[in-house]
Tab-separated table of C-alpha atoms in Angstrom:
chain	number	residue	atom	x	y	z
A	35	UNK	CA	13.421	-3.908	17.719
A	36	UNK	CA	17.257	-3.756	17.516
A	37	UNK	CA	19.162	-1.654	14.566
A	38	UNK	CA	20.760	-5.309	13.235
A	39	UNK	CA	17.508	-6.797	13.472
A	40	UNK	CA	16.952	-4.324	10.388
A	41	UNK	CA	19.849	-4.545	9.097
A	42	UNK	CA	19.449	-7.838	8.563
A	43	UNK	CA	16.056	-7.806	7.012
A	44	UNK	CA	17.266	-5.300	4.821
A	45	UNK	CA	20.325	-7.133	3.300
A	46	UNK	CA	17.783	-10.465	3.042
A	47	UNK	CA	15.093	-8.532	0.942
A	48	UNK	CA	18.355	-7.088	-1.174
A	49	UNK	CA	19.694	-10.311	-1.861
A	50	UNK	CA	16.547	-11.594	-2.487
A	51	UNK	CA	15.535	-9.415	-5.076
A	52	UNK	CA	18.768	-9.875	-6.887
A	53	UNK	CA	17.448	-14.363	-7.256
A	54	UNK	CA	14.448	-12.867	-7.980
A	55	UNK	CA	15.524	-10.599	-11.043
A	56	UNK	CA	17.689	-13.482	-12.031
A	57	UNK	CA	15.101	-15.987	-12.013
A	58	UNK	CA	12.227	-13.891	-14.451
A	59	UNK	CA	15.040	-13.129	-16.369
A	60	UNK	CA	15.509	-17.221	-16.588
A	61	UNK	CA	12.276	-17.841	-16.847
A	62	UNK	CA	11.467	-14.821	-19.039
A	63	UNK	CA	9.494	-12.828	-16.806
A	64	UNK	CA	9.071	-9.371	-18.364
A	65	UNK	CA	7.239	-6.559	-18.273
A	66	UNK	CA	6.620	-5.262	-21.992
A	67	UNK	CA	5.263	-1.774	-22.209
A	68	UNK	CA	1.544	-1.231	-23.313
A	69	UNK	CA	-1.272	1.209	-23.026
A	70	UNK	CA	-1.350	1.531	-18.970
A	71	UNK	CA	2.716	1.171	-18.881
A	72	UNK	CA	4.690	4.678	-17.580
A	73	UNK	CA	7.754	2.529	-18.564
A	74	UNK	CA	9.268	2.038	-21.964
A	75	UNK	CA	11.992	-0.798	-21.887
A	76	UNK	CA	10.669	-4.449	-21.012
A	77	UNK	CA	11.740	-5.056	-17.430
A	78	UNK	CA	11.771	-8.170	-15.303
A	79	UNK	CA	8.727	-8.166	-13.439
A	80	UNK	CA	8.181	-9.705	-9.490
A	81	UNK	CA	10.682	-9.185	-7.277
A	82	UNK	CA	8.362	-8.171	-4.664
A	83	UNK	CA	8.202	-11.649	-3.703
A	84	UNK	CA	11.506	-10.922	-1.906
A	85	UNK	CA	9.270	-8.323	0.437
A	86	UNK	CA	6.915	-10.720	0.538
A	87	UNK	CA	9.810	-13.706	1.842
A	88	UNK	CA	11.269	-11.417	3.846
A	89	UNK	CA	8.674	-9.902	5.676
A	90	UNK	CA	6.809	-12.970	6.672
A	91	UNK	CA	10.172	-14.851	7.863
A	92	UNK	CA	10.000	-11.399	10.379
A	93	UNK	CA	7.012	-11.955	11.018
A	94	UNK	CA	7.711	-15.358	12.268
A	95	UNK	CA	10.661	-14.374	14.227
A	96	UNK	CA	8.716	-11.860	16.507
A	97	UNK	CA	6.004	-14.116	17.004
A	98	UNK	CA	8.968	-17.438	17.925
A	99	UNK	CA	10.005	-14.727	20.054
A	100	UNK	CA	7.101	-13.748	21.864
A	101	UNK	CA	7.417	-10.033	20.541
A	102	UNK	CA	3.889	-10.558	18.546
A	103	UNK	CA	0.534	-11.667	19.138
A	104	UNK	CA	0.389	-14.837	17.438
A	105	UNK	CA	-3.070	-14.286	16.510
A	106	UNK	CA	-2.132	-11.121	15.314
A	107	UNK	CA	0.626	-12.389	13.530
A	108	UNK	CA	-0.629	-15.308	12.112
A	109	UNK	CA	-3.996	-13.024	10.387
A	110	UNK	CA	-1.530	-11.146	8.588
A	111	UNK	CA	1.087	-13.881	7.304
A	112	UNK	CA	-2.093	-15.872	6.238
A	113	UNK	CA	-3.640	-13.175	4.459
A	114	UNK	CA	-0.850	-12.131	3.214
A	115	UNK	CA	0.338	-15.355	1.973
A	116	UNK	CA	-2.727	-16.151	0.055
A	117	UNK	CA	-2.866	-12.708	-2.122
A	118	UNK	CA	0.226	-12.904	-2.341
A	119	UNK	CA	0.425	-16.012	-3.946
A	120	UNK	CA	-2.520	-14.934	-6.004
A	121	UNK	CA	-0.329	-12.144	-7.277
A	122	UNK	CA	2.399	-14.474	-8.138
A	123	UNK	CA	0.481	-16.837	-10.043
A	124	UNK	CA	-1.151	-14.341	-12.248
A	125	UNK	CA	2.386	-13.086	-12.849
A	126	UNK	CA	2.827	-15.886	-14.532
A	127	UNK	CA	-0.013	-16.523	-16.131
A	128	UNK	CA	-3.636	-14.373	-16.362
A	129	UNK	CA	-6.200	-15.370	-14.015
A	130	UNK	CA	-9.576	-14.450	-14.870
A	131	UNK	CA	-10.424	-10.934	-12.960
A	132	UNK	CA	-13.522	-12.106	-11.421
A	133	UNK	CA	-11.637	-14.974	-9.574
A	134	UNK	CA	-9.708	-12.888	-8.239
A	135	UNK	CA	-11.304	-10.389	-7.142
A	136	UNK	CA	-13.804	-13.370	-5.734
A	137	UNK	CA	-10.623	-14.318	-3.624
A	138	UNK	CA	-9.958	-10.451	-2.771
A	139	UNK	CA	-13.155	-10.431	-0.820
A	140	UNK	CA	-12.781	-13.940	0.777
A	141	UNK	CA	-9.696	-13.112	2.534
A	142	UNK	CA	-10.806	-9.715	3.249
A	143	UNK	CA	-14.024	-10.727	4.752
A	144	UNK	CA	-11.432	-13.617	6.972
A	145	UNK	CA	-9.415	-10.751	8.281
A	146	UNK	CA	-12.722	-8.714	9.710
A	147	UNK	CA	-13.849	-12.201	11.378
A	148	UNK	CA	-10.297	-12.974	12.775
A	149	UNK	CA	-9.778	-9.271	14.230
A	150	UNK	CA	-12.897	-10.191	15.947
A	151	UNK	CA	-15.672	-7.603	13.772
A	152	UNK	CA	-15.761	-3.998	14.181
A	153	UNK	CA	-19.444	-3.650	14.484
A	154	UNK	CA	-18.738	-1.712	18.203
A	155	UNK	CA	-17.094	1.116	16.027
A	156	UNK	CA	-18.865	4.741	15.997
A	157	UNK	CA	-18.218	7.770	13.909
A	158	UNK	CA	-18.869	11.420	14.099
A	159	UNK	CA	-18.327	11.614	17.657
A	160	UNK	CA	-21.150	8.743	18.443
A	161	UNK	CA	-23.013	7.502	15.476
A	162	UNK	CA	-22.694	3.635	15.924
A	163	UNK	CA	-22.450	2.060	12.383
A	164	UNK	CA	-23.073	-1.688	14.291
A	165	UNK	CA	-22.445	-4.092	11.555
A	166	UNK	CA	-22.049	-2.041	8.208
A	167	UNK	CA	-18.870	-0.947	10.108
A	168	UNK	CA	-17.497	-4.857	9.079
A	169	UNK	CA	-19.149	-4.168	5.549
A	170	UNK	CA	-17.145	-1.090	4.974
A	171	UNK	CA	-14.052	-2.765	6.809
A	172	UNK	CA	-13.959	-5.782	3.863
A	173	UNK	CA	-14.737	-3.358	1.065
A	174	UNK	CA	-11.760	-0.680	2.089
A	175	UNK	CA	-9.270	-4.133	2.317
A	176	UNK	CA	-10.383	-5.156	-1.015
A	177	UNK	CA	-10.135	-1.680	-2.151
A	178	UNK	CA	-6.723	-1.017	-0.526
A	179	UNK	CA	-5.465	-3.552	-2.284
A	180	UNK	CA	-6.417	-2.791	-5.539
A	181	UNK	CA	-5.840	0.247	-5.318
A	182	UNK	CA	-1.786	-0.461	-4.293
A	183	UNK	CA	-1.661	-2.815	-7.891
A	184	UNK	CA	-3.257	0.516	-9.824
A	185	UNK	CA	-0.585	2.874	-8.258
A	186	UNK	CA	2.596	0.705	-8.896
A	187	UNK	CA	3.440	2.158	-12.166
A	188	UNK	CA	6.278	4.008	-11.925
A	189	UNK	CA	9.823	3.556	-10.282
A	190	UNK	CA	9.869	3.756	-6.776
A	191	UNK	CA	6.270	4.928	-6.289
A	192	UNK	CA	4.834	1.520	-4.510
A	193	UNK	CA	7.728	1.135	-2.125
A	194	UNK	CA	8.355	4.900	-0.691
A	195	UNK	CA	4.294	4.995	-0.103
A	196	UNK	CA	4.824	1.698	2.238
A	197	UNK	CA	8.129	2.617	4.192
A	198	UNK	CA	6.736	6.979	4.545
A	199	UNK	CA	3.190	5.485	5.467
A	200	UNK	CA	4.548	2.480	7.782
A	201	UNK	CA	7.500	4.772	9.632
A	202	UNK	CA	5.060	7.383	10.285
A	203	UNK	CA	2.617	5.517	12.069
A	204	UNK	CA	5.620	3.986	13.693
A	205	UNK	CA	6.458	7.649	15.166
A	206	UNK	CA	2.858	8.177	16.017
A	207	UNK	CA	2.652	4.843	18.662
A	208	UNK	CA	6.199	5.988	19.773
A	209	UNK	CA	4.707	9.415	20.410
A	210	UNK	CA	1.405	8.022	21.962
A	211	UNK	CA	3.309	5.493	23.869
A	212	UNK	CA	0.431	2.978	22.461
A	213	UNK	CA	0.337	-0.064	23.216
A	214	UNK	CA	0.103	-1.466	19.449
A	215	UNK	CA	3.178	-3.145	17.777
A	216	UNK	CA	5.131	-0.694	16.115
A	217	UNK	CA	8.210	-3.390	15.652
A	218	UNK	CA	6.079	-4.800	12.771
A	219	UNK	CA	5.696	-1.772	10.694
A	220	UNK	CA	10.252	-0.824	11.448
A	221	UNK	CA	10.280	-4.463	9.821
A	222	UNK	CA	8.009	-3.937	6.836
A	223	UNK	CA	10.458	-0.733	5.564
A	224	UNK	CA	13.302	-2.327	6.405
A	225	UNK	CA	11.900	-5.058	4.158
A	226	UNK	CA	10.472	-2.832	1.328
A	227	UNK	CA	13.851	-0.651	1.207
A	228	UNK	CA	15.662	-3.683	0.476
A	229	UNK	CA	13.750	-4.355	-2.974
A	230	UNK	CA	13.621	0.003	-3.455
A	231	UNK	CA	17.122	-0.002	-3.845
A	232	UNK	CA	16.573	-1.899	-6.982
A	233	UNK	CA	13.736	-0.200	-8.248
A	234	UNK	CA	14.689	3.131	-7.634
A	235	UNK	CA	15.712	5.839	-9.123
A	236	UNK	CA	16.235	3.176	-12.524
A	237	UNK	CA	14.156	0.412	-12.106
A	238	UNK	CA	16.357	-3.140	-12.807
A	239	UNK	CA	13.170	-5.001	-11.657
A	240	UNK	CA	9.532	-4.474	-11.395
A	241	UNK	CA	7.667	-5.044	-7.996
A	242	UNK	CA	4.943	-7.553	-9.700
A	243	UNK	CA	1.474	-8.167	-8.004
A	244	UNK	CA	2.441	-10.833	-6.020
A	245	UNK	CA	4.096	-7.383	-3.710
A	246	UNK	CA	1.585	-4.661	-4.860
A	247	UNK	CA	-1.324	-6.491	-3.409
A	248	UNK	CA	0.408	-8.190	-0.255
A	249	UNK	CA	1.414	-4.432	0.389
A	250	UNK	CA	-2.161	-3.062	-0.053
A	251	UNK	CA	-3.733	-5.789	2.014
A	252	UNK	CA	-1.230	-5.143	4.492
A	253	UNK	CA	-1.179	-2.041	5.218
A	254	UNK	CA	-4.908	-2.110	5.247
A	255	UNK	CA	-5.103	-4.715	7.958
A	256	UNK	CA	-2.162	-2.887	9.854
A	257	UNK	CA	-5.106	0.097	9.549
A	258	UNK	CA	-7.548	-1.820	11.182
A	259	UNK	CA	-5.353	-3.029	14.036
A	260	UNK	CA	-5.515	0.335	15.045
A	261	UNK	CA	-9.305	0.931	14.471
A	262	UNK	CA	-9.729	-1.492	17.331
A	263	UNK	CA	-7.761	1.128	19.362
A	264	UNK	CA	-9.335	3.633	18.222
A	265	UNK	CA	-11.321	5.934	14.955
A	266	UNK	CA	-8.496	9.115	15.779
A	267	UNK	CA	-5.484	6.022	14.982
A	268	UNK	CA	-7.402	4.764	12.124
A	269	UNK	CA	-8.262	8.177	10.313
A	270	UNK	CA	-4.268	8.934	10.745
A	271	UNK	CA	-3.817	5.751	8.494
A	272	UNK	CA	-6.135	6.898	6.302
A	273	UNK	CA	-4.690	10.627	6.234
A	274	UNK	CA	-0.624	8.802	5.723
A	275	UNK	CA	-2.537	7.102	2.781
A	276	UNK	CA	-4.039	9.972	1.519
A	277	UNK	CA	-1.598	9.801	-2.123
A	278	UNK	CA	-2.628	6.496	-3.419
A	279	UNK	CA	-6.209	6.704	-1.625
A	280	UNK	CA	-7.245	9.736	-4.001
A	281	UNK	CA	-5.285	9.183	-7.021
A	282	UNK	CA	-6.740	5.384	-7.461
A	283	UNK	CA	-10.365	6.705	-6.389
A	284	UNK	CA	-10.574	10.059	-8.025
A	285	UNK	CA	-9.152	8.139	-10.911
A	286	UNK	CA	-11.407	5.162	-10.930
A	287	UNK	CA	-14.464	7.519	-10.436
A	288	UNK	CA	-13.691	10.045	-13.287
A	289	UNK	CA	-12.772	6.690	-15.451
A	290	UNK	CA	-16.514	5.025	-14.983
A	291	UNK	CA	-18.488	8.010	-15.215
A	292	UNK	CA	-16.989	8.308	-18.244
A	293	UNK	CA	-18.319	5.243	-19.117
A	294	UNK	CA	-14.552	2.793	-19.186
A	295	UNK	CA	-14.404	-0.221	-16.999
A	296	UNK	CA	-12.774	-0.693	-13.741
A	297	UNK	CA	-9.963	-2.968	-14.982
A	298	UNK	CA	-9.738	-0.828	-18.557
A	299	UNK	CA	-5.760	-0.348	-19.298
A	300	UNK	CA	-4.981	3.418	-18.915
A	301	UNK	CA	-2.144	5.799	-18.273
A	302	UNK	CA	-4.275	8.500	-16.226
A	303	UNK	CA	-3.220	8.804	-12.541
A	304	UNK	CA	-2.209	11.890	-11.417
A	305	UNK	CA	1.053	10.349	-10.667
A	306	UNK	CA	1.539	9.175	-14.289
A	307	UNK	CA	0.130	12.227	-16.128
A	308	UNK	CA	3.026	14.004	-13.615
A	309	UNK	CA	6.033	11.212	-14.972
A	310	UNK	CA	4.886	12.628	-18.542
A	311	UNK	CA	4.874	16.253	-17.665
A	312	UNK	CA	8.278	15.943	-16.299
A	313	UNK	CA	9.907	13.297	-18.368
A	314	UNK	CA	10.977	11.195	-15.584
A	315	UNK	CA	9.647	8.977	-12.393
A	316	UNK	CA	12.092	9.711	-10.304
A	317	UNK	CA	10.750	13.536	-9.035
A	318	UNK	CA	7.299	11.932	-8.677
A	319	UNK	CA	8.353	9.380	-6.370
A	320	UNK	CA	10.387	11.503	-4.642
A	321	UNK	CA	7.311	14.591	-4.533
A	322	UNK	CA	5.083	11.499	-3.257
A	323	UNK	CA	7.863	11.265	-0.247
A	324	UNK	CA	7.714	15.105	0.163
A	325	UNK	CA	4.176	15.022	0.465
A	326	UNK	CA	3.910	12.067	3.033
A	327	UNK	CA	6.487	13.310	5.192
A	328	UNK	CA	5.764	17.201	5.156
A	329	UNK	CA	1.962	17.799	4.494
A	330	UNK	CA	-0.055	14.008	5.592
A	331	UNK	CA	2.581	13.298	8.594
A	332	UNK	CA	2.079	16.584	10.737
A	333	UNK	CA	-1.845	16.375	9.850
A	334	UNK	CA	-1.988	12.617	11.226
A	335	UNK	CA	0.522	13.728	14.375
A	336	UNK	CA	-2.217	16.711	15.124
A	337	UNK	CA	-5.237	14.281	14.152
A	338	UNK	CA	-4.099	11.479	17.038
A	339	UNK	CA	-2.116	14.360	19.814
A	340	UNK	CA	-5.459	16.911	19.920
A	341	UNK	CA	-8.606	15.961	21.325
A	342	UNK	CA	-11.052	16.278	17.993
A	343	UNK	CA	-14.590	15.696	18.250
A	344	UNK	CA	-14.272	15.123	14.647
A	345	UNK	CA	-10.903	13.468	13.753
A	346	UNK	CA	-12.581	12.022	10.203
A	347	UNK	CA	-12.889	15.904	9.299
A	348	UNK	CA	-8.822	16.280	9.313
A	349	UNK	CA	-8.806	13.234	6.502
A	350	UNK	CA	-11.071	16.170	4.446
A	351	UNK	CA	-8.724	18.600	5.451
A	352	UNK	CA	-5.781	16.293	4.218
A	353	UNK	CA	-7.575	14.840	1.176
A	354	UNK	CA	-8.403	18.873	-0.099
A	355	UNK	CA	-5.289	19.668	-1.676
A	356	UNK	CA	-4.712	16.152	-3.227
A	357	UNK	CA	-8.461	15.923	-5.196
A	358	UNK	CA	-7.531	19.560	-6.379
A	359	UNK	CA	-4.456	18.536	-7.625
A	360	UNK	CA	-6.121	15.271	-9.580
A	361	UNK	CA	-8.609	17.770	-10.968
A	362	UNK	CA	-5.898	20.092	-12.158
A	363	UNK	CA	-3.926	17.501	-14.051
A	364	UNK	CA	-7.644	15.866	-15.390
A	365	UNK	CA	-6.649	12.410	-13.386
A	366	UNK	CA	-8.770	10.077	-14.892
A	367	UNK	CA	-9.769	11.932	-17.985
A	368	UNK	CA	-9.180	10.025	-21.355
A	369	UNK	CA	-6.894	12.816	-22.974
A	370	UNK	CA	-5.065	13.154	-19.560
């Protein structure tokens, strides 16, 4: 993948976000602050569909250009396509939670067929999970994705957890020499860095869950791609994902057991109890980069380089630090 292929990509999802912010602004697309916001001035909302364009036109180039499986490419443009347009159409109007989450696990469970099942998969150095390894597959896409539309709540936050979690495993298959596609993750940051520039460090447009979920979903199926290579590539996905993965689940736990719904509005992520603390987004987003690139990068890069019986136990050994950190700022709690 060429330097001006990037280029490119980047100065299409730029000037794409820019029609976007001036079409909700048109057609009155804001985002007004309420209980869950971290944001206090009503913002144009959805110019993640310019990631969204963007990254599916690159999509189609590298498979015109024989530089992608087709069947590859194709799972994750149509998968893609459909949540994102989901996302886009409750942007502009509610639909009913159920639905969608109805459609969540229809296009997860379409993925797991079309990446051919992953019922061959064993953990813990041999225990073969035979199918339930398909059930957990379709629950951590549907989860993945949720979980992306429950993290994007501050500036920035969304789009430097895609390009630090895509560009490592990029350096990880250079590294490895594997023979997985790397040029589609160079593609997706290009892509996302396009939209960050405005959304970060002052946010002139929101991201919108058209983007949050087409990011969750694909990253998650990105994931699995490398599951079929192998559980140490898969667990360094996991470990690169570590942020959002515990915030959103520590979160979500705390939240029920407390006895609040899932979908309950709330301000009580670690990473918005933080934007609070410190009276801005902007040192968040940037500690979230810090932490990707200096603490979950070198534990993924040891978790795929050394021979581990056990490469699930360095996602424990990653995770630690995180669910301490969600416990010290009482993630979750209702006082948080």
């Amino acid at each position: 993948m060429s330097m001006l292929s990037l280029f490119i990509f980047f100065l299409l999802a730029f000037a794409m976000t820019y029609f976007m912010r001036a079409y909700a602004l048109k057609k009155n697309i804001i985002d007004n602050p309420n209980e869950r916001s971290s944001h206090s001035v009503p913002t144009p909302r959805g110019g993640g569909v310019a990631i969204v364009c963007s990254y599916l036109l690159a999509l189609t180039v590298l498979i015109y250009s024989q530089q992608l499986s087709a069947h590859i490419g194709l799972t994750l443009m149509a998968a893609g396509f459909v949540i994102a347009l989901l996302g886009f159409l409750d942007d502009h109007g509610h639909i009913n939670s159920m639905l969608r989450l109805a459609i969540h696990f229809l296009v997860a469970i379409s993925v797991v067929i079309s990446l051919g099942g992953f019922s061959e998969v064993t953990a813990f150095n041999g225990l073969a999970l035979g199918f339930s390894a398909n059930i957990i597959a379709v629950l951590f896409l549907v989860w993945l994705l949720n979980l992306y539309n429950f993290m994007d709540g501050i500036n920035g936050i969304a789009s430097v957890e895609a390009i630090t979690t895509v560009v490592s495993m990029a350096i990880l298959y250079y590294v490895l020499n594997t023979t997985l596609n790397s040029d589609i993750h160079w593609l997706l940051a290009a892509c996302v860095f396009g939209f960050l520039l405005w959304n970060f460090p002052k946010a002139k447009i929101f991201m919108g869950d058209a983007c949050s979920g087409f990011l969750g979903l694909t990253l998650g199926i990105l994931a699995l791609i490398a599951l079929k290579e192998n559980l140490a590539l898969f667990c360094a996905w996991i470990i690169c994902l570590g942020v959002f993965v515990v915030d959103a689940t520590y979160t979500l736990i705390k939240r029920v057991l407390s006895g609040y719904k899932m979908y309950d509005a709330h301000r009580s992520h670690s990473y918005q109890i933080l934007s609070r603390k410190w009276g801005s987004h902007t040192p968040v987003t940037l500690a979230v980069a810090a932490i990707n690139l200096l603490w979950l990068l070198p534990l993924a890069y040891y978790t795929v380089t050394q021979p581990l019986a056990y490469p699930e136990f360095m996602v424990l050994v990653a995770y630690l630090p995180l669910i301490l950190i969600a416990m010290k700022l009482k993630a979750g709690h209702p006082d948080a």
